[in-house]
Short mmCIF file of C-alpha atoms in Angstrom, two decimals:
data_model
loop_
_atom_site.label_atom_id
_atom_site.label_comp_id
_atom_site.label_asym_id
_atom_site.label_seq_id
_atom_site.Cartn_x
_atom_site.Cartn_y
_atom_site.Cartn_z
CA GLN A 429 0.00 0.00 0.00
CA ILE A 430 2.88 2.36 0.80
CA ALA A 431 4.52 1.59 -2.53
CA MET A 432 1.24 2.22 -4.40
CA SER A 433 0.73 5.50 -2.56
CA SER A 434 4.22 6.59 -3.50
CA GLY A 435 3.56 5.72 -7.16
CA VAL A 436 0.25 7.54 -7.20
CA LEU A 437 1.83 10.62 -5.67
CA GLY A 438 4.60 10.56 -8.27
CA LEU A 439 2.08 10.32 -11.14
CA ALA A 440 0.07 13.14 -9.64
CA LEU A 441 3.16 15.32 -9.45
CA LEU A 442 4.05 14.57 -13.07
CA SER A 443 0.49 15.33 -14.17
CA SER A 444 0.43 18.60 -12.26
CA GLY A 445 3.81 19.53 -13.74
CA ALA A 446 2.54 18.89 -17.28
CA ALA A 447 -0.60 20.92 -16.62
CA LEU A 448 1.46 23.80 -15.32
CA SER A 449 3.72 23.67 -18.38
CA LEU A 450 0.68 24.03 -20.64
CA ALA A 451 -1.02 26.70 -18.61
CA LEU A 452 1.96 28.89 -17.79
CA PRO A 453 2.65 30.23 -21.37
CA SER A 454 -0.87 31.63 -21.73
CA LEU A 455 -0.67 33.04 -18.24
CA SER A 456 2.59 34.75 -19.18
CA SER A 457 1.04 36.39 -22.28
CA HIS A 458 -1.95 37.52 -20.29
CA SER A 459 0.30 38.91 -17.61
CA LEU A 460 2.36 40.88 -20.06
CA ALA A 461 -0.77 42.33 -21.66
CA SER A 462 -2.13 43.37 -18.32
CA GLY A 463 1.15 44.69 -17.01
CA VAL A 464 1.50 42.03 -14.33
CA PRO A 465 4.96 40.41 -14.01
CA ALA A 466 5.10 37.15 -15.91
CA LEU A 467 5.18 33.79 -14.03
CA ARG A 468 8.34 31.72 -14.34
CA PRO A 469 7.49 28.10 -15.25
CA ARG A 470 10.81 26.56 -14.17
CA SER A 471 10.83 28.35 -10.84
CA SER A 472 7.24 27.25 -10.15
CA LEU A 473 7.98 23.62 -10.94
CA ALA A 474 11.05 23.74 -8.72
CA ALA A 475 8.93 25.10 -5.89
CA VAL A 476 6.43 22.25 -6.30
CA GLU A 477 9.26 19.71 -6.29
CA ARG A 478 10.79 21.26 -3.19
CA ALA A 479 7.44 21.18 -1.40
CA ALA A 480 6.83 17.54 -2.33
CA ALA A 481 10.38 16.35 -1.59
CA PRO A 482 10.00 15.79 2.19
CA ARG A 483 6.88 13.66 1.72
CA LEU A 484 8.50 11.66 -1.07
CA GLN A 485 11.53 11.04 1.17
CA GLN A 486 9.28 9.82 3.98
CA LEU A 487 7.44 7.42 1.66
CA THR A 488 10.69 6.18 0.13
CA ALA A 489 12.17 5.58 3.60
CA ALA A 490 9.03 3.73 4.69
CA VAL A 491 9.29 1.44 1.68
CA ALA A 492 13.05 0.94 1.98
CA THR A 493 13.09 0.29 5.78
CA PRO A 494 11.60 -3.13 6.62
CA GLU A 495 9.73 -3.81 9.84
CA PRO A 496 11.95 -5.33 12.57
CA GLN A 497 11.98 -9.11 12.27
CA GLY A 498 11.65 -11.38 15.30
CA ALA A 499 9.36 -12.29 18.17
CA SER A 500 7.24 -9.68 19.89
CA VAL A 501 7.51 -8.93 23.61
CA THR A 502 4.13 -10.55 24.30
CA SER A 503 4.85 -13.77 22.42
CA SER A 504 8.30 -13.98 24.02
CA ILE A 505 6.79 -13.61 27.50
CA ILE A 506 4.36 -16.47 26.84
CA SER A 507 7.03 -18.71 25.30
CA ALA A 508 9.52 -18.06 28.08
CA ALA A 509 6.90 -18.64 30.80
CA LYS A 510 6.00 -21.98 29.19
CA ASN A 511 9.70 -22.85 29.08
CA ILE A 512 10.15 -21.99 32.76
CA VAL A 513 7.17 -23.84 34.25
CA GLY A 514 7.74 -27.59 33.98
CA SER A 515 7.02 -30.74 35.94
CA GLY A 516 9.03 -29.37 38.88
CA VAL A 517 6.07 -27.20 39.87
CA LEU A 518 4.22 -30.36 41.01
CA THR A 519 6.86 -30.99 43.71
CA LEU A 520 6.72 -27.62 45.48
CA ALA A 521 3.99 -28.51 47.99
CA ALA A 522 6.23 -31.36 49.19
CA GLY A 523 9.02 -28.81 49.53
CA VAL A 524 6.92 -26.82 52.00
CA ALA A 525 5.93 -30.02 53.85
CA ALA A 526 9.62 -30.89 54.18
CA PHE A 527 10.19 -28.12 56.73
CA SER A 528 6.77 -27.64 58.34
CA GLY A 529 3.23 -28.96 58.49
CA SER A 530 1.80 -25.65 59.66
CA PRO A 531 -0.27 -23.49 57.29
CA ALA A 532 1.86 -20.57 58.51
CA ALA A 533 4.78 -22.11 56.59
CA LEU A 534 3.27 -20.74 53.39
CA VAL A 535 4.27 -17.20 54.36
CA PRO A 536 8.05 -17.78 54.21
CA ALA A 537 7.56 -20.27 51.35
CA LEU A 538 5.81 -17.72 49.15
CA ALA A 539 8.30 -15.01 50.13
CA LEU A 540 11.15 -17.29 49.08
CA LEU A 541 9.39 -18.17 45.84
CA LEU A 542 8.96 -14.51 44.89
CA PHE A 543 12.52 -13.60 45.91
CA LEU A 544 14.20 -16.50 44.10
CA GLY A 545 11.91 -15.98 41.12
CA GLY A 546 13.15 -12.40 40.92
CA VAL A 547 16.80 -13.45 41.29
CA SER A 548 16.31 -16.08 38.58
CA GLY A 549 14.79 -13.46 36.30
CA TYR A 550 17.82 -11.22 36.85
CA THR A 551 20.33 -13.98 36.06
CA PHE A 552 18.29 -14.97 33.00
CA SER A 553 18.65 -11.38 31.77
CA SER A 554 22.35 -11.15 32.68
CA ILE A 555 23.20 -14.31 30.67
CA ALA A 556 21.62 -12.79 27.57
CA ARG A 557 23.29 -9.42 28.17
CA VAL A 558 26.72 -10.98 28.54
CA GLY A 559 26.12 -13.25 25.54
CA SER A 560 25.17 -10.25 23.41
CA ALA A 561 28.22 -8.32 24.59
CA VAL A 562 30.65 -11.10 23.65
CA GLY A 563 28.83 -12.15 20.47
CA ALA A 564 27.60 -15.57 21.65
CA SER A 565 24.24 -17.16 20.92
CA THR A 566 24.24 -20.12 23.36
CA TYR A 567 24.92 -20.69 27.04
CA LYS A 568 28.00 -22.81 26.24
CA ASP A 569 29.41 -20.31 23.72
CA THR A 570 28.96 -17.43 26.17
CA TRP A 571 31.08 -19.33 28.70
CA ALA A 572 33.70 -20.24 26.06
CA LYS A 573 34.08 -16.56 25.07
CA LEU A 574 35.01 -15.60 28.63
CA PHE A 575 36.94 -18.60 29.95
CA PRO A 576 39.36 -21.11 28.39
CA LYS A 577 37.55 -23.24 25.81
CA SER A 578 38.65 -26.39 27.59
CA THR A 579 36.41 -25.42 30.52
CA ALA A 580 33.28 -25.17 28.33
CA ILE A 581 32.65 -28.80 29.21
CA ILE A 582 31.59 -27.66 32.71
CA PRO A 583 28.35 -25.85 31.76
CA ALA A 584 27.78 -28.35 28.92
CA ALA A 585 27.96 -31.31 31.32
CA THR A 586 25.77 -29.50 33.86
CA VAL A 587 23.06 -28.84 31.29
CA THR A 588 23.27 -32.43 30.04
CA PHE A 589 22.85 -33.94 33.49
CA MET A 590 20.03 -31.51 34.20
CA THR A 591 18.20 -32.88 31.16
CA PHE A 592 18.91 -36.39 32.49
CA CYS A 593 17.19 -35.48 35.78
CA ALA A 594 14.28 -34.02 33.81
CA GLY A 595 13.98 -37.24 31.80
CA LEU A 596 14.02 -39.29 34.99
CA SER A 597 11.29 -37.09 36.47
CA TYR A 598 9.21 -37.45 33.30
CA SER A 599 9.45 -41.25 33.51
CA ILE A 600 8.26 -41.28 37.13
CA ILE A 601 5.34 -38.97 36.33
CA ILE A 602 4.36 -41.12 33.32
CA GLY A 603 4.22 -44.25 35.47
CA ASP A 604 2.28 -42.67 38.34
CA SER A 605 -0.17 -40.80 36.08
CA PHE A 606 -1.14 -43.71 33.86
CA ALA A 607 -1.36 -46.12 36.80
CA SER A 608 -3.89 -43.79 38.46
CA ILE A 609 -5.80 -43.39 35.18
CA SER A 610 -5.96 -47.19 34.86
CA ALA A 611 -7.34 -47.53 38.37
CA LEU A 612 -10.18 -45.13 37.64
CA ALA A 613 -10.86 -46.83 34.31
CA GLY A 614 -11.18 -50.19 36.08
CA LEU A 615 -8.37 -51.85 34.12
CA PRO A 616 -6.76 -55.11 35.34
CA ALA A 617 -4.64 -54.95 38.49
CA PHE A 618 -1.28 -55.35 36.71
CA LEU A 619 -2.02 -52.20 34.64
CA ARG A 620 -2.40 -50.23 37.86
CA MET A 621 1.31 -50.61 38.55
CA PRO A 622 3.49 -47.60 37.58
CA ASN A 623 6.41 -49.76 36.44
CA VAL A 624 4.24 -51.60 33.93
CA TRP A 625 3.33 -48.32 32.28
CA ILE A 626 6.95 -47.13 32.26
CA VAL A 627 7.98 -50.29 30.40
CA LEU A 628 5.02 -50.31 28.01
CA LEU A 629 5.19 -46.65 27.06
CA THR A 630 8.97 -46.77 26.75
CA ALA A 631 8.87 -49.68 24.32
CA LEU A 632 5.75 -48.81 22.33
CA VAL A 633 5.65 -45.00 22.32
CA LEU A 634 8.73 -43.18 23.62
CA PHE A 635 11.46 -45.21 21.93
CA PRO A 636 9.92 -45.04 18.42
CA ILE A 637 9.25 -41.31 18.75
CA CYS A 638 12.74 -40.57 20.06
CA LEU A 639 14.21 -42.29 16.98
CA LEU A 640 12.67 -39.61 14.78
CA ARG A 641 15.13 -37.08 13.40
CA ASP A 642 12.55 -34.33 12.97
CA LEU A 643 10.53 -33.56 16.10
CA SER A 644 8.86 -30.40 14.78
CA SER A 645 5.49 -32.19 14.73
CA LEU A 646 5.68 -32.42 18.54
CA ALA A 647 5.52 -28.64 18.94
CA ILE A 648 1.83 -29.07 19.83
CA GLY A 649 3.13 -30.53 23.07
CA SER A 650 3.95 -27.02 24.24
CA VAL A 651 0.29 -26.06 23.91
CA VAL A 652 -0.86 -29.31 25.52
CA GLY A 653 1.58 -28.84 28.38
CA THR A 654 0.50 -25.29 29.05
CA ALA A 655 -3.18 -26.23 28.96
CA GLY A 656 -2.55 -29.19 31.28
CA THR A 657 -0.64 -27.07 33.80
CA LEU A 658 -3.28 -24.31 33.80
CA TYR A 659 -6.07 -26.85 34.23
CA THR A 660 -4.17 -28.50 37.11
CA ALA A 661 -3.81 -25.13 38.86
CA ILE A 662 -7.55 -24.46 38.50
CA PHE A 663 -8.51 -27.96 39.64
CA MET A 664 -6.23 -27.80 42.70
CA THR A 665 -7.63 -24.40 43.65
CA LEU A 666 -11.18 -25.76 43.42
CA ARG A 667 -10.39 -28.78 45.60
CA CYS A 668 -8.65 -26.55 48.13
CA VAL A 669 -11.69 -24.29 48.39
CA ASP A 670 -14.45 -26.92 48.38
CA GLY A 671 -12.88 -28.93 51.23
CA SER A 672 -13.66 -32.28 49.62
CA TYR A 673 -10.37 -33.74 50.92
CA ALA A 674 -10.69 -32.38 54.45
CA ALA A 675 -11.92 -34.61 57.27
CA GLY A 676 -15.55 -35.51 56.48
CA GLY A 677 -15.16 -34.42 52.87
CA LYS A 678 -16.30 -36.39 49.85
CA PHE A 679 -12.88 -37.85 49.00
CA HIS A 680 -11.23 -37.95 52.43
CA SER A 681 -11.98 -41.61 53.13
CA LEU A 682 -11.11 -42.66 49.57
CA ILE A 683 -7.38 -42.00 49.92
CA SER A 684 -4.84 -43.81 52.10
CA ALA A 685 -4.01 -42.51 55.57
CA ALA A 686 -0.54 -41.49 54.36
CA HIS A 687 -2.12 -39.23 51.75
CA GLN A 688 -4.84 -37.70 53.94
CA PRO A 689 -4.43 -34.07 55.04
CA GLN A 690 -2.23 -33.58 58.08
CA PHE A 691 -1.47 -30.24 59.66
CA VAL A 692 0.81 -29.60 62.63
CA ALA A 693 0.70 -26.43 64.71
CA ALA A 694 3.99 -24.60 65.03
CA SER A 695 5.68 -24.97 68.41
CA ALA A 696 9.04 -24.61 70.11
CA SER A 697 9.85 -28.22 69.24
CA ALA A 698 8.55 -27.85 65.68
CA PRO A 699 9.26 -24.25 64.57
CA VAL A 700 8.08 -23.05 61.20
CA LEU A 701 11.57 -22.01 60.17
CA ASN A 702 14.31 -24.64 60.31
CA LEU A 703 17.17 -25.88 58.15
CA SER A 704 14.89 -28.19 56.16
CA ILE A 705 13.64 -25.09 54.36
CA PHE A 706 16.67 -25.51 52.10
CA VAL A 707 14.89 -28.48 50.51
CA LEU A 708 12.27 -26.07 49.17
CA ILE A 709 14.97 -23.58 48.16
CA SER A 710 16.67 -26.30 46.10
CA MET A 711 13.38 -27.20 44.42
CA LEU A 712 12.76 -23.57 43.56
CA ALA A 713 16.05 -23.45 41.65
CA THR A 714 14.67 -26.18 39.39
CA ALA A 715 11.21 -24.61 39.19
CA PHE A 716 12.64 -21.43 37.62
CA LEU A 717 15.25 -23.09 35.43
CA ALA A 718 15.27 -22.11 31.76
CA HIS A 719 18.57 -20.27 31.69
CA TYR A 720 20.31 -22.34 29.03
CA ASN A 721 17.78 -20.85 26.58
CA ALA A 722 18.32 -17.21 27.61
CA PRO A 723 20.64 -16.31 24.68
CA LYS A 724 18.16 -17.90 22.27
CA PHE A 725 15.24 -15.81 23.54
CA TYR A 726 17.36 -12.65 23.33
CA GLU A 727 18.47 -13.41 19.79
CA GLU A 728 14.93 -14.16 18.57
CA LEU A 729 13.39 -11.02 20.12
CA ALA A 730 12.59 -8.28 17.60
CA PRO A 731 14.60 -5.06 18.11
CA PRO A 732 12.89 -1.67 18.58
CA LYS A 733 11.67 0.04 15.42
CA ASP A 734 14.28 2.76 15.85
CA GLY A 735 17.01 0.13 15.55
CA GLY A 736 18.31 0.72 19.09
CA SER A 737 19.25 -1.80 21.76
CA LYS A 738 16.66 -4.44 22.59
CA LEU A 739 17.89 -4.81 26.17
CA GLY A 740 14.93 -2.82 27.52
CA ARG A 741 12.47 -5.01 25.62
CA PHE A 742 14.24 -8.15 26.82
CA ASN A 743 14.05 -7.01 30.44
CA LEU A 744 10.29 -6.63 29.95
CA VAL A 745 10.21 -10.22 28.69
CA CYS A 746 12.14 -11.41 31.75
CA ALA A 747 9.89 -9.53 34.18
CA GLY A 748 6.71 -10.73 32.49
CA ALA A 749 7.78 -14.36 32.05
CA PHE A 750 9.16 -14.86 35.54
CA GLY A 751 6.23 -12.94 37.00
CA LEU A 752 3.73 -15.25 35.31
CA ALA A 753 5.76 -18.31 36.29
CA SER A 754 5.90 -17.12 39.92
CA VAL A 755 2.13 -16.68 40.06
CA LEU A 756 1.46 -20.14 38.61
CA CYS A 757 4.07 -21.87 40.78
CA GLY A 758 2.84 -20.05 43.87
CA LEU A 759 -0.77 -21.01 43.18
CA ILE A 760 -0.02 -24.72 42.70
CA MET A 761 2.33 -24.82 45.71
CA ALA A 762 -0.11 -23.00 48.00
CA THR A 763 -3.29 -24.89 47.04
CA GLY A 764 -1.55 -28.27 47.19
CA PHE A 765 -0.08 -27.60 50.62
CA LEU A 766 -3.25 -26.05 52.06
CA THR A 767 -5.17 -29.15 50.92
CA PHE A 768 -2.81 -31.86 52.25
CA GLY A 769 -0.31 -30.15 54.54
CA ALA A 770 2.50 -32.37 55.83
CA SER A 771 1.17 -35.29 53.76
CA SER A 772 1.92 -33.56 50.44
CA GLN A 773 3.65 -36.07 48.17
CA GLY A 774 6.64 -35.53 45.89
CA LEU A 775 4.18 -35.60 42.97
CA ILE A 776 1.19 -33.74 44.39
CA LEU A 777 -1.28 -35.41 42.03
CA ASN A 778 -0.62 -38.70 43.85
CA ASN A 779 -2.49 -37.26 46.87
CA TYR A 780 -5.78 -37.04 44.99
CA ALA A 781 -8.25 -39.92 44.87
CA THR A 782 -8.27 -42.03 41.72
CA SER A 783 -12.07 -41.73 41.73
CA ASP A 784 -11.89 -37.92 41.56
CA ALA A 785 -12.98 -37.15 37.99
CA LEU A 786 -11.30 -33.74 37.98
CA ALA A 787 -8.04 -35.29 39.19
CA PHE A 788 -8.41 -37.87 36.41
CA LEU A 789 -8.50 -35.07 33.83
CA ALA A 790 -5.48 -33.42 35.45
CA ARG A 791 -3.52 -36.67 35.27
CA CYS A 792 -4.54 -37.12 31.64
CA GLY A 793 -3.41 -33.58 30.82
CA ILE A 794 -0.08 -33.88 32.61
CA GLY A 795 0.46 -37.39 31.20
CA ALA A 796 -0.17 -36.21 27.63
CA SER A 797 2.08 -33.22 28.20
CA ILE A 798 4.91 -35.48 29.36
CA ILE A 799 4.48 -37.80 26.37
CA PHE A 800 4.99 -34.81 24.06
CA SER A 801 7.75 -33.21 26.13
CA TYR A 802 9.83 -36.33 26.78
CA PRO A 803 11.21 -36.70 23.21
CA LEU A 804 12.17 -33.01 23.05
CA ASN A 805 14.07 -33.28 26.33
CA PHE A 806 15.56 -36.61 25.26
CA ALA A 807 16.91 -35.12 22.03
CA GLY A 808 18.81 -32.53 24.05
CA LEU A 809 20.11 -35.22 26.42
CA ARG A 810 21.33 -37.44 23.58
CA GLU A 811 22.98 -34.55 21.77
CA GLY A 812 24.68 -33.41 24.98
CA LEU A 813 26.03 -36.86 25.83
CA LEU A 814 27.32 -37.47 22.30
CA SER A 815 29.07 -34.11 22.44
CA LEU A 816 30.64 -34.89 25.83
CA PHE A 817 31.98 -38.21 24.52
CA GLY A 818 33.31 -36.66 21.33
CA LYS A 819 30.82 -38.42 19.06
CA GLU A 820 29.00 -35.32 17.83
CA ALA A 821 30.41 -35.67 14.30
CA SER A 822 29.09 -39.25 14.09
CA ALA A 823 25.58 -38.37 15.26
CA ALA A 824 24.19 -38.82 11.72
CA SER A 825 25.17 -42.51 11.72
CA PRO A 826 21.97 -44.63 11.88
CA THR A 827 23.70 -47.29 13.98
CA LEU A 828 24.97 -44.78 16.55
CA HIS A 829 21.61 -43.00 16.57
CA VAL A 830 19.66 -46.17 17.40
CA ALA A 831 22.25 -47.54 19.82
CA SER A 832 22.63 -44.28 21.76
CA THR A 833 18.86 -43.82 21.95
CA ALA A 834 18.35 -47.34 23.31
CA LEU A 835 21.20 -47.13 25.82
CA ILE A 836 20.29 -43.69 27.20
CA MET A 837 16.60 -44.58 27.48
CA LEU A 838 17.47 -47.85 29.20
CA CYS A 839 19.48 -45.96 31.81
CA THR A 840 16.96 -43.16 32.33
CA ASN A 841 13.72 -45.10 32.35
CA GLY A 842 15.36 -48.13 33.95
CA LEU A 843 16.36 -45.99 36.93
CA ALA A 844 12.76 -44.74 37.16
CA LEU A 845 11.67 -48.34 37.91
CA PHE A 846 13.52 -48.15 41.24
CA LEU A 847 13.71 -44.47 42.16
CA LYS A 848 10.24 -43.13 42.91
CA ASP A 849 10.75 -40.01 45.03
CA LEU A 850 10.22 -37.18 42.57
CA GLY A 851 10.68 -34.63 45.35
CA LEU A 852 14.16 -35.96 46.13
CA ILE A 853 15.18 -35.76 42.47
CA ALA A 854 13.91 -32.18 42.21
CA ALA A 855 15.66 -31.17 45.44
CA LEU A 856 19.01 -32.79 44.62
CA GLY A 857 18.93 -31.64 41.01
CA GLY A 858 18.05 -28.13 42.09
CA ALA A 859 20.68 -28.02 44.84
CA ILE A 860 23.59 -29.13 42.69
CA LEU A 861 22.73 -28.49 39.05
CA GLY A 862 20.06 -25.80 39.39
CA SER A 863 22.18 -23.67 41.70
CA ALA A 864 25.07 -23.88 39.24
CA LEU A 865 23.02 -22.95 36.15
CA VAL A 866 20.84 -20.29 37.79
CA TYR A 867 23.17 -18.60 40.30
CA ILE A 868 26.85 -19.64 40.06
CA PHE A 869 27.60 -19.77 36.32
CA PRO A 870 25.71 -16.55 35.42
CA ALA A 871 27.53 -14.70 38.22
CA LEU A 872 30.92 -15.98 37.05
CA MET A 873 30.23 -14.95 33.46
CA PHE A 874 29.02 -11.48 34.47
CA ILE A 875 32.05 -10.89 36.70
CA ALA A 876 34.48 -11.98 33.96
CA ASN A 877 32.82 -9.73 31.38
CA SER A 878 32.50 -6.77 33.79
CA ARG A 879 36.28 -6.75 34.30
CA LYS A 880 36.76 -6.02 30.61
CA GLN A 881 34.00 -3.42 30.64
CA LEU A 882 35.42 -1.70 33.73
CA ALA A 883 38.84 -1.44 32.11
CA ALA A 884 37.33 0.01 28.92
CA LYS A 885 35.21 2.53 30.85
CA ARG A 886 38.15 3.70 32.94
CA ALA A 887 40.28 4.13 29.82
CA ALA A 888 37.50 6.21 28.24
CA GLY A 889 37.00 8.26 31.42
CA GLU A 890 33.41 7.06 31.84
CA PRO A 891 31.76 6.55 35.26
CA VAL A 892 31.99 2.98 36.60
CA GLY A 893 29.98 3.20 39.83
CA ALA A 894 26.88 1.34 38.62
CA LEU A 895 28.90 -1.43 36.96
CA ARG A 896 31.08 -1.89 40.05
CA PHE A 897 27.97 -2.17 42.21
CA GLU A 898 26.43 -4.78 39.93
CA SER A 899 29.68 -6.71 39.80
CA GLY A 900 29.79 -6.73 43.61
CA ALA A 901 26.19 -7.97 43.70
CA ASN A 902 27.19 -10.86 41.43
CA TRP A 903 30.00 -11.78 43.82
CA GLY A 904 27.32 -12.02 46.51
CA LEU A 905 25.18 -14.12 44.16
CA LEU A 906 28.13 -16.44 43.53
CA ILE A 907 28.62 -17.01 47.25
CA LEU A 908 24.87 -17.48 47.76
CA GLY A 909 24.69 -20.06 44.97
CA ALA A 910 27.59 -22.08 46.38
CA PHE A 911 26.07 -21.98 49.88
CA LEU A 912 22.64 -23.08 48.64
CA ALA A 913 24.19 -25.92 46.63
CA VAL A 914 26.04 -27.38 49.62
CA VAL A 915 23.39 -26.91 52.30
CA GLY A 916 20.54 -27.89 49.95
CA CYS A 917 22.29 -31.11 48.98
CA VAL A 918 22.95 -32.07 52.61
CA MET A 919 19.38 -31.31 53.75
CA SER A 920 17.84 -33.12 50.77
CA LEU A 921 19.68 -36.32 51.64
CA LYS A 922 18.69 -36.23 55.33
#
């Protein structure tokens, strides 16, 4: 439309110029006869051209300058929030139960969630900022630009083992979810066993899908996962409010005594705040973990229309995404704990009765989400392991592809047959791996890059106060991350 408007304007100008050329001679003769100074055709046309020039330049610039390409702020917020909120959110109620059975425990729990959510949002932004400054587009490359390349194996191995923990968690959830669905559907007793479903779905569904080279058709899993998580939050809120699992409630007698609500009043012997709170802190590191994708989100974000820095827009994405994730995580954690208290299980859906139709739908949604998400996570795990073992160049080999898929899945899903405590996996993974990826590594990268920036600013005579302050804050973050990793690991194993 802009191009057509420019063309029409040009034709109009040419037409008006031709008309003036024809009219001006007669006007000149008339002017001479009447004693009025004659009009000057060339000067008049030049005046018209000068008057039209600014508008023509605007239209030409509009046509020549394309709209900024990339994701919008809104779409980036939604995508990042979906990337942040994973299966770890279903363990948070157990994290609260780990340090107290009193409803008052939710106050420090929610405060910690909001604080660590904010810190995670900051480190997510700092990774992208540092990556942009050094010209890197991945978490691993950002590290390699700042430290010796030989040390790039450290973040690469950490991310790989984090995906292994995620795959293990997925396998446990698959078994528990489909076993509960089978119980409600009245299927034979052997199909109500989680391990049977882990074996069946591994052999018949997950292994064939994970052999596919192109997983783009599984992108719908992101939508399914988001819908399943939102529905679970709504369902848990409803059950918390209607009291159907409280003593005398509709479903109270239909669940085992170990799963029935249990609340303990705070006392001197059982204070609300104690060292076991670090179990929840470790889980929260996993709940807000999406940092290995930070450079990707920054790179895909559309720049401002004026062509300036997109840092401001990216900070809006970070604030919006981690804000939404905090609200959703807080809602699921709070409603789960207020419903079951100290009895909250590592996978909170295990607390709900198999005869609860709404819980059945939640299990179906989460189960379907995991089926779609598992292959995507597995692809990253396989790629990471092949890279660590120096087999990345041979990844295209059909034999290696099949063999590596079978071996990795055997280890991951085989371990899920014996290890059933999802809360322990989330706590240990968060304490060791989550703390490294969310707090320690981002702080190290920022500090290393800030040294170069400080030297450049001093040489240029620019003020360095704000950068020195932020660098000092990252030193504090580094110490905090190391402390949380050690204490969280010890308390998780107690």
